[in-house]
Amino acid sequence: MCPLTPVGKYLLLPLWLGVRPFFRALFRIEVIGKENIPEGACIVASNHRSHLDPPVLNAVFPEPLVFLAKEELFKPPFGGILKHMRAIPLRRGSEDISTLEECVSLLKLGCKIGIFPEGTRANPGEFKRAKPGVGFLAINSGFPVLPVYIDGTDRAFPRGKKFPKPFVKVSVVIGKPLEFKGLEPSVKNYKRVANEIMEEIKKLAQSLHRK
């Protein structure tokens, strides 16, 4: 069972479950492929264009995901809350192996790990090159990777704005789980798997925009 602190379990989680229906209505969240979400642990790999992306994913999945977040967010005044919200600090600009190994351990406990392979927000309509961290998780844990494409959060909460705009439609497309078992742990394979995952996310984007 995925661990949660007492504050998270008895205060923040019930609060979020109560707010979640209103949040979904506020941003007109449409979910495609929800049936692809596996029961147990998996790595949820999504594109990233807005600060709104993590709460949107948590509004879609049955339980809050464990998110990797840049360590700067853990500073006061709100940093103390993040540890109760299944967030793990990650040093950007380097491969934080100890944090990735912690994520592997959490996957083995049954957690769903949320990760943005691009590492930072991309410009509207664009994708950045995937970083190898998601490949490390996929190969060293053996758990499936769930590719996800989020569309509309960059319009609902554009970069540089202090507050999001309500009633801007957000779509979440969930692909079929990807398996990467049996691959040799190596930097080359981490990069290859990360690129494959990013290509699957791009395919989900294409499927949505063809409609």
Coordinates of C-alpha atoms in Angstrom, one line a residue:
M1 CA 0.0 0.0 0.0
C2 CA 1.4 3.4 -0.9
P3 CA 2.3 5.3 2.3
L4 CA 0.8 8.6 3.3
T5 CA 1.6 10.7 6.4
P6 CA -1.2 11.1 9.0
V7 CA -1.7 14.7 7.9
G8 CA -2.1 13.6 4.3
K9 CA -4.3 10.7 5.1
Y10 CA -6.7 12.3 7.6
L11 CA -6.7 15.9 6.5
L12 CA -5.4 16.6 2.9
L13 CA -6.7 13.5 1.2
P14 CA -10.3 13.9 2.4
L15 CA -10.2 17.6 1.6
W16 CA -8.9 16.8 -1.9
L17 CA -11.6 14.2 -2.5
G18 CA -14.2 16.7 -1.5
V19 CA -12.8 19.4 -3.8
R20 CA -12.0 17.2 -6.8
P21 CA -15.5 17.1 -8.4
F22 CA -15.6 20.9 -8.4
F23 CA -12.0 21.1 -9.7
R24 CA -12.9 18.8 -12.6
A25 CA -16.0 20.9 -13.4
L26 CA -14.1 24.2 -13.1
F27 CA -11.6 23.1 -15.8
R28 CA -14.1 21.0 -17.8
I29 CA -11.7 18.0 -17.6
E30 CA -12.3 15.4 -20.2
V31 CA -10.7 12.0 -19.7
I32 CA -10.0 9.6 -22.6
G33 CA -8.7 6.1 -21.9
K34 CA -9.4 5.9 -18.2
E35 CA -9.9 2.1 -18.6
N36 CA -6.1 1.9 -19.3
I37 CA -5.2 2.7 -15.7
P38 CA -3.8 -0.4 -14.1
E39 CA -4.9 -1.5 -10.6
G40 CA -1.4 -1.6 -9.0
A41 CA 1.8 0.4 -9.2
C42 CA 2.8 2.1 -12.4
I43 CA 4.8 5.1 -13.7
V44 CA 2.6 7.8 -15.0
A45 CA 4.6 9.7 -17.6
S46 CA 3.0 12.9 -18.9
N47 CA 3.9 15.9 -21.0
H48 CA 4.3 19.2 -19.0
R49 CA 3.2 22.7 -20.0
S50 CA 1.6 24.2 -16.9
H51 CA 1.7 24.3 -13.1
L52 CA -1.8 23.0 -13.4
D53 CA -0.7 19.6 -14.7
P54 CA -0.1 17.8 -11.3
P55 CA -3.5 18.7 -9.8
V56 CA -5.2 17.8 -13.2
L57 CA -3.6 14.3 -13.0
N58 CA -4.6 13.9 -9.4
A59 CA -8.2 14.8 -10.4
V60 CA -8.2 12.0 -12.9
F61 CA -6.5 9.1 -11.0
P62 CA -8.3 7.3 -8.2
E63 CA -5.7 8.2 -5.6
P64 CA -3.1 11.0 -5.5
L65 CA 0.1 10.2 -7.4
V66 CA 3.6 10.4 -5.9
F67 CA 5.1 13.3 -7.8
L68 CA 8.7 14.3 -8.4
A69 CA 8.9 18.0 -7.8
K70 CA 11.8 20.5 -8.1
E71 CA 13.5 20.9 -4.7
E72 CA 13.0 24.7 -4.7
L73 CA 9.2 24.1 -4.1
F74 CA 10.0 22.6 -0.7
K75 CA 11.1 25.9 0.8
P76 CA 8.8 27.9 3.2
P77 CA 6.0 28.9 3.4
F78 CA 4.4 26.0 1.5
G79 CA 7.2 23.5 1.3
G80 CA 6.2 21.8 4.5
I81 CA 2.8 20.8 3.1
L82 CA 4.3 19.1 0.0
K83 CA 5.8 16.2 2.1
H84 CA 2.2 15.4 3.1
M85 CA 1.0 15.4 -0.5
R86 CA 3.2 12.5 -1.8
A87 CA 5.7 14.9 -3.3
I88 CA 9.4 14.0 -3.5
P89 CA 12.1 16.7 -4.0
L90 CA 14.3 16.3 -7.1
R91 CA 17.4 18.3 -8.0
R92 CA 17.0 19.7 -11.5
G93 CA 19.9 19.8 -13.9
S94 CA 21.3 16.5 -12.7
E95 CA 20.2 12.9 -12.4
D96 CA 19.2 12.6 -8.8
I97 CA 19.9 8.8 -8.5
S98 CA 19.0 8.6 -4.8
T99 CA 15.6 10.1 -5.5
L100 CA 14.9 7.8 -8.4
E101 CA 15.9 4.8 -6.3
E102 CA 13.4 6.0 -3.6
C103 CA 10.8 6.0 -6.4
V104 CA 11.6 2.5 -7.3
S105 CA 11.1 1.5 -3.6
L106 CA 7.7 3.3 -3.6
L107 CA 6.6 1.5 -6.7
K108 CA 7.3 -1.8 -5.0
L109 CA 5.0 -0.6 -2.2
G110 CA 2.2 -0.1 -4.7
C111 CA 2.5 3.6 -5.5
K112 CA 1.8 5.2 -8.8
I113 CA 4.6 7.6 -9.5
G114 CA 3.9 10.7 -11.6
I115 CA 6.8 12.0 -13.6
F116 CA 7.2 14.6 -16.4
P117 CA 9.9 13.2 -18.7
E118 CA 10.7 16.6 -20.2
G119 CA 11.8 17.8 -16.8
T120 CA 10.3 21.3 -17.1
R121 CA 7.4 23.0 -18.8
A122 CA 7.4 23.1 -22.6
N123 CA 6.0 26.0 -24.7
P124 CA 2.4 25.7 -25.8
G125 CA 2.0 23.1 -28.5
E126 CA 5.6 21.9 -28.1
F127 CA 7.4 19.0 -26.6
K128 CA 10.9 18.9 -25.1
R129 CA 13.3 16.0 -25.3
A130 CA 12.8 13.4 -22.6
K131 CA 15.4 13.1 -19.8
P132 CA 16.6 9.6 -19.0
G133 CA 15.2 9.5 -15.5
V134 CA 11.9 8.0 -16.6
G135 CA 13.9 5.3 -18.4
F136 CA 15.8 4.6 -15.2
L137 CA 12.5 4.1 -13.3
A138 CA 11.0 1.9 -16.1
I139 CA 14.1 -0.4 -16.4
N140 CA 15.1 -0.7 -12.7
S141 CA 11.6 -1.1 -11.3
G142 CA 10.1 -3.4 -14.0
F143 CA 6.7 -1.7 -13.6
P144 CA 4.6 -0.5 -16.5
V145 CA 4.7 3.0 -17.8
L146 CA 1.4 4.7 -18.5
P147 CA 1.8 7.4 -21.2
V148 CA -0.4 10.4 -20.7
Y149 CA -1.0 13.5 -22.8
I150 CA -2.5 16.6 -21.2
D151 CA -4.0 19.3 -23.5
G152 CA -5.3 22.7 -22.5
T153 CA -3.6 23.4 -19.2
D154 CA -1.2 25.9 -20.9
R155 CA -4.3 27.9 -21.9
A156 CA -6.0 27.5 -18.5
F157 CA -2.9 28.5 -16.6
P158 CA -0.3 30.1 -19.0
R159 CA 3.2 30.6 -17.9
G160 CA 3.7 34.0 -16.2
K161 CA 0.1 34.2 -15.0
K162 CA -0.6 34.3 -11.2
F163 CA -4.0 32.7 -11.4
P164 CA -5.6 30.1 -13.7
K165 CA -8.6 30.8 -16.0
P166 CA -11.7 28.7 -15.2
F167 CA -13.9 26.9 -17.7
V168 CA -11.0 26.4 -20.2
K169 CA -11.4 22.8 -21.4
V170 CA -8.6 20.4 -20.4
S171 CA -8.3 17.0 -22.0
V172 CA -6.4 14.1 -20.5
V173 CA -5.6 11.2 -22.9
I174 CA -4.3 8.0 -21.2
G175 CA -2.6 5.4 -23.4
K176 CA -2.1 1.7 -22.9
P177 CA 0.7 0.6 -20.4
L178 CA 4.1 0.1 -21.8
E179 CA 6.4 -2.7 -20.6
F180 CA 10.2 -2.4 -20.6
K181 CA 11.2 -5.6 -18.7
G182 CA 14.4 -7.4 -19.2
L183 CA 16.5 -4.5 -20.5
E184 CA 20.0 -4.0 -19.2
P185 CA 20.3 -1.0 -16.9
S186 CA 22.6 1.4 -18.8
V187 CA 22.6 5.1 -19.7
K188 CA 22.1 4.2 -23.3
N189 CA 18.9 2.2 -22.5
Y190 CA 17.6 4.8 -20.1
K191 CA 17.8 7.4 -22.9
R192 CA 16.3 5.0 -25.5
V193 CA 13.3 4.1 -23.3
A194 CA 12.8 7.7 -22.3
N195 CA 12.6 8.7 -26.0
E196 CA 10.2 5.8 -26.7
I197 CA 7.9 7.0 -23.9
M198 CA 7.9 10.5 -25.2
E199 CA 7.1 9.3 -28.7
E200 CA 4.0 7.5 -27.3
I201 CA 2.9 10.7 -25.6
K202 CA 3.2 12.5 -28.9
K203 CA 1.1 9.8 -30.6
L204 CA -1.6 10.4 -28.0
A205 CA -1.5 14.1 -28.8
Q206 CA -1.9 13.3 -32.5
S207 CA -4.9 11.1 -31.8
L208 CA -6.6 13.8 -29.8
H209 CA -6.1 16.6 -32.4
R210 CA -7.2 14.4 -35.3
K211 CA -10.7 14.4 -33.8

